[in-house]
Amino acid sequence: MIAIKGVSKNWREFSLKNIDLEVRKGEYFVILGPTAAGKTLLLELIAGFYKPDHGEIWVNDKNVTRMPPEKMGIGFVYQDYSLFPHLTVKENIEFGLKLKKMPKEDVEKKLKEVMKMLDISHLSHRYPRTLSGGEQQRVAIARGIVIEPSIMLLDEPLSALDTRTQIRLREELRRVHRGAKLTTIHVTHDQTEAMALADRIGVMMDGEIVQTGTPEEIFHSPIDEGVAEFVGVENIIEGIVESSEEGATTIRINDHIIEAISSAEAGSRVRICLRPESITIAPSKTTSSARNTFSGTITQLVPLGATYRVEIDCGFPLVALITKTSMEDLGLRAGKKVCTSFKASSVHVL
Amino acid sequence: MIEKIKRERMLVAFTLLGFLIIAFIVVTLGNMLATQVIQDLGGLIKVTQDPVVLNSIWLSMYTAFLATLVAFIFGVPLAYILARKEFLGKSLIESIVDVPVVVPHTAAGIALYTVFMHHGGLIGAPLSSLNIVCEDAVPGIVFAMLFVSAPFLINSARDGFKSVDPRLENVARSLGASQWHTFCKISFPLAFRHILTGSILSWARAISEFGAVIFLVSWPRIAPLLMYERFESYGLSTSRPIAVLLIFICLTVFIFLRLASMRWQRHDSD
């Protein structure tokens, strides 16, 4: 278990403010935040590369705040992989093993195992500069896990890779984590990556952890507008609570009434958060269990690869996501009238 | 062709200007070497058999090597600190490192004499009580050479360490390597080409030193001093073969070390 207690640090252009965080044993914890939020610095503090100005770091009930990094037993993978350029793949991976003063046969055995697991055995005698990004990343992961660390720290490990390699390596990371039940902290700015890998997520903004929770909690119940925007809640609309009874709430937005589940009091000003993928689009009004149905006009269609972003004016603006096939089936285009609907439980009230 | 020259006017001008400065260097050295070989090959062969000349060239080479070795032992750690740490007065230290480059070397010679003379010299006197004499002795040559040549090694090594990503050191530490081990296995090998280049520059600078050495040590004679004395007493025909021989030896060593340093080049990111 890792416990970060009130840690602050000013370093170059970054600053961490009073970070409190607990990562459970065996957990895959993702720190999600925009670039320059101080995520890497936090990892470097945990690894012991730098010392915090204030606060303490505990690992397995031991205060390790002032411990030198070589005593920590932590595997660290940087965004740019940081392979030793003057050593071959094999020499890179055995760097840590050789320091453990293990019998030579054991070193060889472990090397073989880890290289087989990450499918890099054929690269053994190559130098890092001759490898592709994906291959380099596998080597970096192998080098980190071969020393059997108690904690693995991953700093944006996938962000420099193309999408296909990203998805493949994501699977690999999950497999490695499950296999070794390794407590892992993974830093990223990519919400899809966070969603795919995390047991729990901590959202970091401007040097602070602003929210921790399961992916479900973070993506559907963001704690404030900043987090909501960052995790891709594209619909944040202001309204006034008309009535609230045992959680069933009605909220007035201009001339429209939205039903939601919330404990907000009648008369209070609120903002509703609605993820674009929670909205369904139909050519005309249909019956469904969704409590909220509005008709509107498409104002814009923005292609995003396999999906389209649909902007609709329903008397208030709404953004929805739709697959390319659905868009073609429904014959959607700007100016077309459509019917949008979403469930009361999809609406998160701030 | 004319079209191309017109289009690339600036680059053509730069090439011409660059050619002239290269020509200046090549002509100066080439003319001397060629004249010597063509007009007086016998004189050149004669100096290669003159024990006085050979001794003084050998003296220059090994004192320069010692000076470089001392600069290495004390300068590489300093270079590492300068590359890695921020501290109060860092730019002052960096300026001090550069001072010997900008001080006129005869002035440096007088300063060195003042400090290292065995009667009343701030360092020379205590050293001579330990039976280490600097005045007119090998240690004096080494100290004088060290003074003028150390900046080349320190600055080059500092640039070398700066070019090594600190993240590589962090990763090595996380893998269980101590600070010493990380330095020896990661930082030093990766900065080695810069350090070697700095050492070559430092060594070459030390061999060429004249002004800083002669005030402190006029005997034994280093090669530049021997050349100067022969020139003063007997003229060009006696001093030039020594110059040619010295240049020939220095270039041989220089080329050999350059080739050796290229082996490391492929691992450098820059």
Coordinates of C-alpha atoms in Angstrom, one line a residue, chain B residues 14 124 254:
Chain B
F14 CA 29.6 32.0 -47.1
G124 CA 55.8 26.8 -3.8
F254 CA 45.4 13.7 -32.4

